[in-house]
Short mmCIF file of C-alpha atoms in Angstrom, two decimals:
data_model
loop_
_atom_site.label_atom_id
_atom_site.label_comp_id
_atom_site.label_asym_id
_atom_site.label_seq_id
_atom_site.Cartn_x
_atom_site.Cartn_y
_atom_site.Cartn_z
CA MET A 1 61.52 14.15 -87.04
CA SER A 2 63.02 12.01 -90.19
CA ASP A 3 61.05 8.65 -91.77
CA ALA A 4 64.52 7.12 -90.72
CA SER A 5 63.08 6.89 -87.13
CA ILE A 6 59.98 5.76 -87.78
CA ASN A 7 59.70 1.80 -87.56
CA THR A 8 57.80 0.65 -89.96
CA GLN A 9 58.36 -3.53 -89.15
CA ALA A 10 55.04 -4.99 -88.06
CA PRO A 11 55.42 -7.17 -85.21
CA GLU A 12 54.50 -10.73 -85.75
CA GLY A 13 51.56 -10.40 -82.93
CA GLU A 14 50.17 -7.34 -84.01
CA ALA A 15 46.20 -8.18 -82.92
CA SER A 16 43.57 -6.97 -85.58
CA PHE A 17 40.26 -5.93 -83.89
CA GLY A 18 39.22 -10.15 -85.08
CA ASP A 19 41.45 -10.79 -82.43
CA TYR A 20 40.42 -8.98 -79.65
CA PHE A 21 36.93 -10.10 -80.52
CA ALA A 22 38.28 -13.67 -80.69
CA LEU A 23 38.76 -13.09 -76.78
CA LEU A 24 35.24 -12.88 -76.41
CA LYS A 25 34.81 -16.46 -77.39
CA PRO A 26 32.17 -15.72 -80.24
CA ARG A 27 31.22 -19.59 -80.57
CA VAL A 28 29.99 -19.49 -76.58
CA MET A 29 28.86 -16.14 -76.94
CA SER A 30 25.99 -17.56 -79.84
CA LEU A 31 25.19 -20.31 -77.20
CA VAL A 32 24.59 -17.49 -74.69
CA VAL A 33 22.73 -15.13 -76.78
CA PHE A 34 20.45 -17.63 -78.38
CA THR A 35 19.28 -19.28 -74.53
CA ALA A 36 19.04 -15.71 -73.10
CA MET A 37 16.94 -14.94 -76.12
CA VAL A 38 14.55 -18.06 -75.71
CA GLY A 39 14.57 -17.27 -71.51
CA LEU A 40 13.73 -13.65 -72.45
CA LEU A 41 10.74 -14.19 -75.44
CA ALA A 42 9.68 -17.62 -73.28
CA ALA A 43 8.64 -15.01 -70.31
CA PRO A 44 4.72 -14.63 -69.42
CA VAL A 45 5.59 -11.14 -69.64
CA PRO A 46 6.19 -8.61 -73.09
CA VAL A 47 9.34 -6.62 -73.55
CA HIS A 48 9.84 -3.94 -75.87
CA PRO A 49 12.17 -5.18 -78.85
CA MET A 50 14.42 -2.19 -77.54
CA ILE A 51 14.86 -3.35 -74.27
CA ALA A 52 14.51 -7.08 -75.18
CA PHE A 53 17.86 -6.52 -77.90
CA CYS A 54 19.55 -4.17 -74.98
CA ALA A 55 19.28 -7.02 -72.23
CA ILE A 56 20.44 -9.86 -75.26
CA LEU A 57 23.26 -7.65 -76.01
CA PHE A 58 24.42 -6.75 -72.77
CA ILE A 59 24.44 -10.49 -71.62
CA ALA A 60 26.20 -11.45 -74.47
CA VAL A 61 28.78 -8.86 -73.55
CA GLY A 62 29.37 -10.13 -69.91
CA GLY A 63 29.31 -13.52 -71.37
CA GLY A 64 32.25 -12.77 -73.45
CA ALA A 65 33.87 -10.61 -71.14
CA SER A 66 34.36 -13.65 -68.96
CA GLY A 67 34.95 -15.64 -71.60
CA ALA A 68 38.36 -12.80 -72.16
CA LEU A 69 39.33 -13.14 -68.33
CA ASN A 70 39.08 -17.21 -68.58
CA MET A 71 41.82 -16.70 -71.64
CA TRP A 72 43.65 -14.51 -69.05
CA TRP A 73 43.93 -16.91 -66.47
CA ASP A 74 44.06 -20.10 -68.78
CA ALA A 75 47.02 -18.31 -70.88
CA ASP A 76 48.98 -21.40 -69.59
CA ILE A 77 47.22 -24.15 -70.09
CA ASP A 78 45.85 -22.94 -73.70
CA SER A 79 49.36 -22.95 -75.05
CA ILE A 80 49.55 -26.44 -74.34
CA MET A 81 46.54 -27.86 -75.68
CA SER A 82 45.94 -28.11 -79.48
CA ARG A 83 42.25 -27.07 -79.36
CA THR A 84 43.06 -23.75 -77.48
CA ALA A 85 47.11 -22.83 -78.65
CA LYS A 86 45.83 -20.60 -81.64
CA ARG A 87 43.69 -18.37 -78.80
CA PRO A 88 44.53 -14.64 -79.13
CA ILE A 89 47.23 -15.08 -76.13
CA PRO A 90 49.25 -18.30 -76.72
CA SER A 91 49.55 -17.11 -80.08
CA GLY A 92 51.26 -13.63 -79.01
CA LYS A 93 48.74 -11.64 -81.07
CA VAL A 94 47.11 -10.00 -77.76
CA THR A 95 49.28 -10.23 -74.63
CA GLY A 96 47.84 -10.80 -71.01
CA ASP A 97 47.36 -7.39 -69.65
CA GLU A 98 45.52 -6.47 -72.52
CA ALA A 99 43.01 -9.63 -72.22
CA PHE A 100 42.43 -8.90 -68.16
CA ALA A 101 41.86 -5.17 -68.70
CA ILE A 102 39.00 -5.71 -71.72
CA GLY A 103 37.65 -8.69 -69.63
CA MET A 104 37.23 -6.39 -66.56
CA THR A 105 35.77 -3.19 -68.77
CA LEU A 106 33.60 -5.02 -70.66
CA SER A 107 32.20 -6.92 -67.05
CA VAL A 108 31.30 -3.75 -65.57
CA PHE A 109 30.34 -1.90 -68.70
CA ALA A 110 27.47 -5.08 -69.32
CA VAL A 111 25.97 -5.51 -65.98
CA VAL A 112 25.42 -1.68 -65.66
CA MET A 113 24.20 -1.18 -68.50
CA LEU A 114 21.94 -4.36 -67.99
CA GLY A 115 20.96 -2.75 -65.42
CA LEU A 116 19.67 0.24 -66.77
CA ALA A 117 18.23 -1.41 -69.58
CA ALA A 118 16.32 -3.66 -67.80
CA ASN A 119 16.26 -4.23 -63.85
CA TRP A 120 18.89 -4.78 -61.28
CA LEU A 121 18.17 -8.32 -60.65
CA ALA A 122 19.40 -9.83 -63.84
CA ALA A 123 22.02 -7.01 -63.61
CA GLY A 124 23.33 -8.57 -60.42
CA LEU A 125 22.28 -12.40 -61.76
CA LEU A 126 24.91 -11.39 -64.61
CA ALA A 127 27.29 -10.31 -62.59
CA PHE A 128 27.44 -13.82 -60.57
CA THR A 129 27.89 -15.83 -63.63
CA ILE A 130 30.78 -13.48 -64.65
CA PHE A 131 32.01 -14.14 -61.15
CA PHE A 132 31.07 -18.14 -61.11
CA TYR A 133 32.64 -18.46 -64.17
CA VAL A 134 35.62 -16.70 -63.87
CA VAL A 135 36.69 -17.40 -59.80
CA ILE A 136 34.63 -20.42 -59.22
CA TYR A 137 34.98 -22.34 -62.44
CA THR A 138 38.26 -21.29 -64.11
CA MET A 139 40.37 -20.19 -61.03
CA TRP A 140 38.79 -22.74 -58.40
CA LEU A 141 37.34 -25.68 -60.02
CA LYS A 142 38.67 -26.64 -63.55
CA ARG A 143 42.50 -27.94 -62.02
CA TRP A 144 41.47 -28.70 -59.16
CA THR A 145 38.20 -31.67 -59.00
CA PRO A 146 37.38 -33.68 -62.27
CA GLN A 147 33.95 -32.81 -60.97
CA ASN A 148 34.75 -29.10 -62.62
CA ILE A 149 32.42 -29.30 -65.58
CA VAL A 150 29.95 -30.45 -63.40
CA ILE A 151 29.50 -27.49 -61.14
CA GLY A 152 31.11 -25.24 -63.58
CA GLY A 153 28.63 -25.90 -65.73
CA ALA A 154 26.46 -23.60 -64.21
CA ALA A 155 28.03 -21.01 -65.29
CA GLY A 156 26.98 -21.46 -68.75
CA ALA A 157 22.92 -22.61 -67.70
CA PHE A 158 22.83 -19.07 -66.48
CA PRO A 159 21.92 -17.13 -69.56
CA PRO A 160 18.48 -18.23 -69.64
CA VAL A 161 17.79 -16.87 -66.03
CA VAL A 162 19.44 -13.67 -66.52
CA GLY A 163 16.91 -13.46 -70.08
CA TRP A 164 14.21 -14.52 -67.80
CA ALA A 165 14.93 -11.67 -65.05
CA ALA A 166 15.28 -8.53 -67.71
CA ALA A 167 11.65 -9.79 -68.88
CA THR A 168 9.55 -10.36 -65.35
CA GLY A 169 12.12 -9.04 -63.11
CA GLY A 170 12.14 -11.81 -60.86
CA VAL A 171 12.91 -16.17 -60.46
CA SER A 172 10.79 -18.56 -61.90
CA ILE A 173 10.09 -22.49 -61.40
CA GLU A 174 10.32 -22.53 -65.31
CA SER A 175 13.53 -20.30 -65.38
CA VAL A 176 14.94 -23.07 -62.85
CA LEU A 177 14.12 -25.44 -65.05
CA MET A 178 15.76 -23.87 -68.20
CA PHE A 179 18.70 -23.71 -65.92
CA THR A 180 18.59 -27.35 -65.13
CA LEU A 181 18.44 -28.35 -68.21
CA ILE A 182 21.92 -26.68 -69.63
CA PHE A 183 23.54 -27.57 -66.16
CA MET A 184 22.46 -31.29 -66.76
CA TRP A 185 23.59 -31.37 -70.28
CA THR A 186 27.03 -29.95 -70.14
CA PRO A 187 28.79 -32.94 -68.43
CA PRO A 188 27.77 -35.36 -71.24
CA HIS A 189 28.68 -32.84 -73.88
CA PHE A 190 32.16 -32.06 -72.62
CA TRP A 191 32.61 -35.63 -71.36
CA ALA A 192 31.79 -36.78 -74.73
CA LEU A 193 34.50 -34.65 -76.41
CA CYS A 194 37.06 -35.40 -73.99
CA LEU A 195 36.78 -38.74 -75.24
CA PHE A 196 38.11 -37.98 -78.59
CA MET A 197 40.25 -35.15 -77.47
CA LYS A 198 42.35 -37.55 -74.90
CA SER A 199 45.55 -36.23 -74.83
CA ASP A 200 44.86 -32.54 -74.52
CA TYR A 201 43.70 -32.54 -71.45
CA LYS A 202 46.12 -34.64 -69.61
CA ASP A 203 48.82 -32.79 -71.21
CA ALA A 204 47.90 -29.43 -69.61
CA GLY A 205 47.28 -31.30 -66.26
CA VAL A 206 43.75 -30.42 -65.99
CA PRO A 207 42.31 -33.10 -63.96
CA MET A 208 38.79 -33.89 -66.66
CA LEU A 209 37.36 -36.92 -65.12
CA HIS A 210 38.64 -39.14 -67.79
CA VAL A 211 42.41 -38.27 -66.68
CA THR A 212 41.83 -38.92 -62.84
CA HIS A 213 39.08 -41.67 -63.31
CA GLY A 214 39.74 -42.95 -66.27
CA ARG A 215 37.90 -43.31 -69.77
CA ARG A 216 35.36 -46.14 -68.29
CA ALA A 217 34.04 -44.12 -65.43
CA THR A 218 33.82 -41.07 -67.87
CA ARG A 219 31.41 -43.18 -70.22
CA ASN A 220 29.11 -44.73 -67.04
CA HIS A 221 29.12 -40.89 -65.91
CA ILE A 222 27.99 -39.68 -69.68
CA LEU A 223 25.71 -42.44 -69.14
CA VAL A 224 24.26 -41.79 -66.15
CA TYR A 225 24.06 -37.95 -66.86
CA THR A 226 22.47 -38.51 -69.79
CA LEU A 227 19.26 -40.34 -68.00
CA LEU A 228 19.08 -37.78 -65.76
CA LEU A 229 19.18 -34.99 -68.46
CA ALA A 230 16.61 -37.18 -70.30
CA ALA A 231 13.77 -37.27 -67.31
CA ILE A 232 14.29 -33.60 -66.54
CA ALA A 233 14.18 -32.54 -70.57
CA ILE A 234 10.67 -34.74 -71.01
CA GLY A 235 9.35 -33.48 -67.48
CA MET A 236 9.83 -29.61 -68.77
CA ALA A 237 7.30 -30.63 -71.42
CA PHE A 238 4.81 -30.39 -68.39
CA THR A 239 5.64 -26.86 -67.33
CA GLY A 240 4.59 -23.43 -67.76
CA VAL A 241 7.30 -23.39 -70.92
CA GLY A 242 6.57 -26.65 -72.46
CA GLY A 243 3.42 -27.89 -74.64
CA PRO A 244 2.99 -30.76 -77.41
CA ILE A 245 5.29 -29.22 -80.02
CA TYR A 246 8.07 -29.22 -76.97
CA LEU A 247 7.34 -32.59 -75.89
CA ALA A 248 7.34 -33.98 -79.25
CA ILE A 249 10.69 -32.99 -80.40
CA ALA A 250 12.10 -33.76 -76.38
CA LEU A 251 11.02 -37.02 -77.05
CA VAL A 252 12.72 -37.96 -79.87
CA LEU A 253 16.08 -36.22 -79.54
CA ASN A 254 15.97 -37.72 -75.79
CA ALA A 255 15.59 -41.21 -77.20
CA LEU A 256 18.60 -40.64 -79.63
CA PHE A 257 20.65 -38.96 -76.86
CA VAL A 258 20.13 -42.04 -74.46
CA PHE A 259 20.39 -44.33 -77.76
CA GLY A 260 24.02 -42.66 -78.40
CA ALA A 261 24.86 -42.45 -74.50
CA VAL A 262 23.99 -46.25 -74.21
CA ALA A 263 26.14 -46.91 -77.26
CA ILE A 264 29.11 -44.81 -75.72
CA TRP A 265 28.90 -46.94 -72.16
CA ARG A 266 28.46 -50.64 -74.03
CA ARG A 267 32.16 -49.75 -76.17
CA SER A 268 35.28 -50.84 -75.82
CA GLU A 269 38.16 -48.87 -76.45
CA GLU A 270 39.50 -51.07 -78.86
CA ALA A 271 36.69 -50.77 -80.84
CA SER A 272 36.44 -46.70 -80.25
CA GLU A 273 40.23 -46.63 -81.21
CA ALA A 274 39.43 -48.70 -84.29
CA ASP A 275 36.94 -46.37 -85.76
CA ASN A 276 38.45 -42.99 -84.35
CA HIS A 277 35.73 -42.52 -82.05
CA LYS A 278 32.79 -42.39 -84.72
CA ARG A 279 29.80 -42.79 -82.04
CA GLU A 280 31.82 -40.25 -79.30
CA ARG A 281 31.57 -37.80 -82.03
CA SER A 282 28.26 -38.06 -83.55
CA PHE A 283 27.17 -37.92 -79.54
CA PHE A 284 28.91 -34.90 -79.50
CA ALA A 285 27.39 -33.92 -82.51
CA LEU A 286 23.87 -34.51 -81.51
CA SER A 287 24.53 -32.84 -78.23
CA LEU A 288 24.96 -29.40 -79.77
CA LEU A 289 21.70 -29.94 -81.94
CA TYR A 290 20.14 -31.21 -78.62
CA LEU A 291 20.57 -28.31 -76.83
CA PHE A 292 19.65 -25.76 -79.72
CA LEU A 293 15.97 -27.84 -80.56
CA HIS A 294 15.00 -27.99 -77.03
CA PHE A 295 15.42 -24.26 -76.33
CA GLY A 296 13.95 -23.86 -80.19
CA ALA A 297 10.78 -25.32 -79.18
CA ILE A 298 10.53 -23.59 -76.01
CA LEU A 299 10.86 -20.53 -78.22
CA ALA A 300 8.14 -22.09 -80.50
CA GLU A 301 5.89 -22.70 -77.88
CA ALA A 302 6.17 -18.70 -76.54
CA THR A 303 5.98 -17.58 -79.91
CA LEU A 304 2.70 -19.42 -80.87
CA LYS A 305 0.70 -19.06 -77.38
CA PRO A 306 -0.68 -15.63 -78.69
CA TYR A 307 -2.08 -17.42 -81.63
CA GLY A 308 -3.93 -19.96 -79.27
CA LEU A 309 -1.41 -22.51 -80.48
CA GLY A 310 1.67 -22.95 -78.14
CA GLY A 311 1.44 -24.65 -74.23
CA TRP A 312 -1.27 -27.01 -73.23
CA MET B 1 57.43 15.06 -101.10
CA SER B 2 55.90 10.96 -102.37
CA PHE B 3 53.69 8.96 -100.49
CA ARG B 4 54.36 5.22 -99.97
CA GLU B 5 52.37 2.67 -100.17
CA ASP B 6 50.77 1.41 -96.77
CA HIS B 7 52.49 -1.17 -94.71
CA ASP B 8 50.16 -3.85 -93.59
CA LEU B 9 50.98 -2.92 -90.20
CA HIS B 10 49.22 0.73 -91.46
CA LYS B 11 46.42 -1.90 -92.68
CA ARG B 12 45.98 -3.67 -89.35
CA ARG B 13 45.96 -0.63 -87.21
CA PHE B 14 43.11 1.03 -89.66
CA GLY B 15 40.81 -2.23 -89.07
CA ARG B 16 41.47 -2.13 -85.73
CA ASN B 17 40.74 1.49 -85.32
CA LEU B 18 37.52 1.27 -88.09
CA GLY B 19 36.18 -1.82 -85.36
CA VAL B 20 36.62 0.37 -82.67
CA ALA B 21 34.96 3.60 -84.13
CA LEU B 22 32.02 1.35 -85.50
CA THR B 23 31.72 -0.33 -81.88
CA LEU B 24 31.41 3.28 -80.27
CA ALA B 25 29.18 4.67 -82.94
CA ALA B 26 26.86 1.37 -82.43
CA PHE B 27 26.99 2.24 -78.89
CA ILE B 28 25.87 5.70 -79.10
CA PHE B 29 22.64 4.35 -81.15
CA ILE B 30 22.17 1.89 -78.80
CA VAL B 31 22.18 4.35 -75.53
CA PHE B 32 20.12 6.89 -77.61
CA GLY B 33 17.33 4.11 -78.78
CA LEU B 34 17.32 3.04 -75.19
CA THR B 35 16.73 6.36 -73.67
CA TYR B 36 14.14 7.29 -76.60
CA VAL B 37 12.24 3.96 -75.65
CA LYS B 38 12.52 4.38 -71.82
CA VAL B 39 11.02 8.47 -72.07
CA THR B 40 8.28 7.47 -74.30
CA ARG B 41 7.40 4.51 -72.26
CA GLY B 42 7.52 7.06 -68.95
CA ASP B 43 10.31 5.37 -67.27
CA PHE B 44 11.75 8.01 -65.75
CA GLU B 45 8.30 10.29 -64.74
CA PRO B 46 8.36 10.75 -61.27
CA VAL B 47 5.42 8.66 -59.42
CA ASN B 48 3.75 11.49 -58.04
CA ALA B 49 3.38 13.35 -61.47
CA ARG B 50 1.25 10.24 -63.11
CA ILE B 51 -2.28 11.44 -63.65
CA GLU B 52 -4.87 9.11 -62.12
CA ASN B 53 -7.83 8.46 -63.74
#
């Protein structure tokens, strides 16, 4: 064989390791890691650090695997939306078949390893989370109903339940409340995003609420869900995972969040367009901080409890 | 015999291979650590092997 027979032309779409890693949606994975970690550490059962580390790692891998399967299925609409057009499949760096193979392999791997590292209830819940995100949300709800984000939000709400189950081997009212917090937080978070990324979903034919029912209905929904969320978030302060630190943080954050939702609800489309959706953008940014600080407060309560400071 | 400078393709493939190698090495370390913890805690001992006091 001569040198002349070797093709040294780098294909445009030749993937790097980072492109394969991007299939796992690292930003979403960071939320999964954080909430699963809080669920695991807030549980009233001590867990060996190595087992805790492995459990969180395999939950993260499972979350990443579902992200790869989501990108495999949604490659057609990802290429239409500007926010997702640079993802590895639409940009041509990774093929759909590769994403499917990576997603399926990592899903099985994560579930089996979590079962071996922690327990099989946690593994079963992780398997159900992946199934729910890929089949129920991505394949079924996302392109079918404007309530896609409401029901589909359950998938993102499972990690603390899985973390709690990895520690305790069970499901309890505290882990269900952590699930409810993320479940109720997801719709206002995404609908705020929709209000300033308005053409993307419409172009892709995804029936988001603002596309099917209009922007006024979306603003109304944001307010209603935010009020319900505030009641749940503040109520959590009086459960086993709450305490004075959590209550103080929850009161401040929920006051700000409700204030933001009311401001969005009162706005006209003209006013929103005039300042390039400033209120909606700041509400979206606040929503990220909101979830991080609520779970941070739960973690603080759990961390301080052994010293007689956390909890009631 | 002469060596030509690495093409961009080789660099990207090297990065990819290195990433896979490091991931596998990390996995070996994790499984070893997990096994060590489980064995030293007695997770794999048969129930009837435990001495009741």
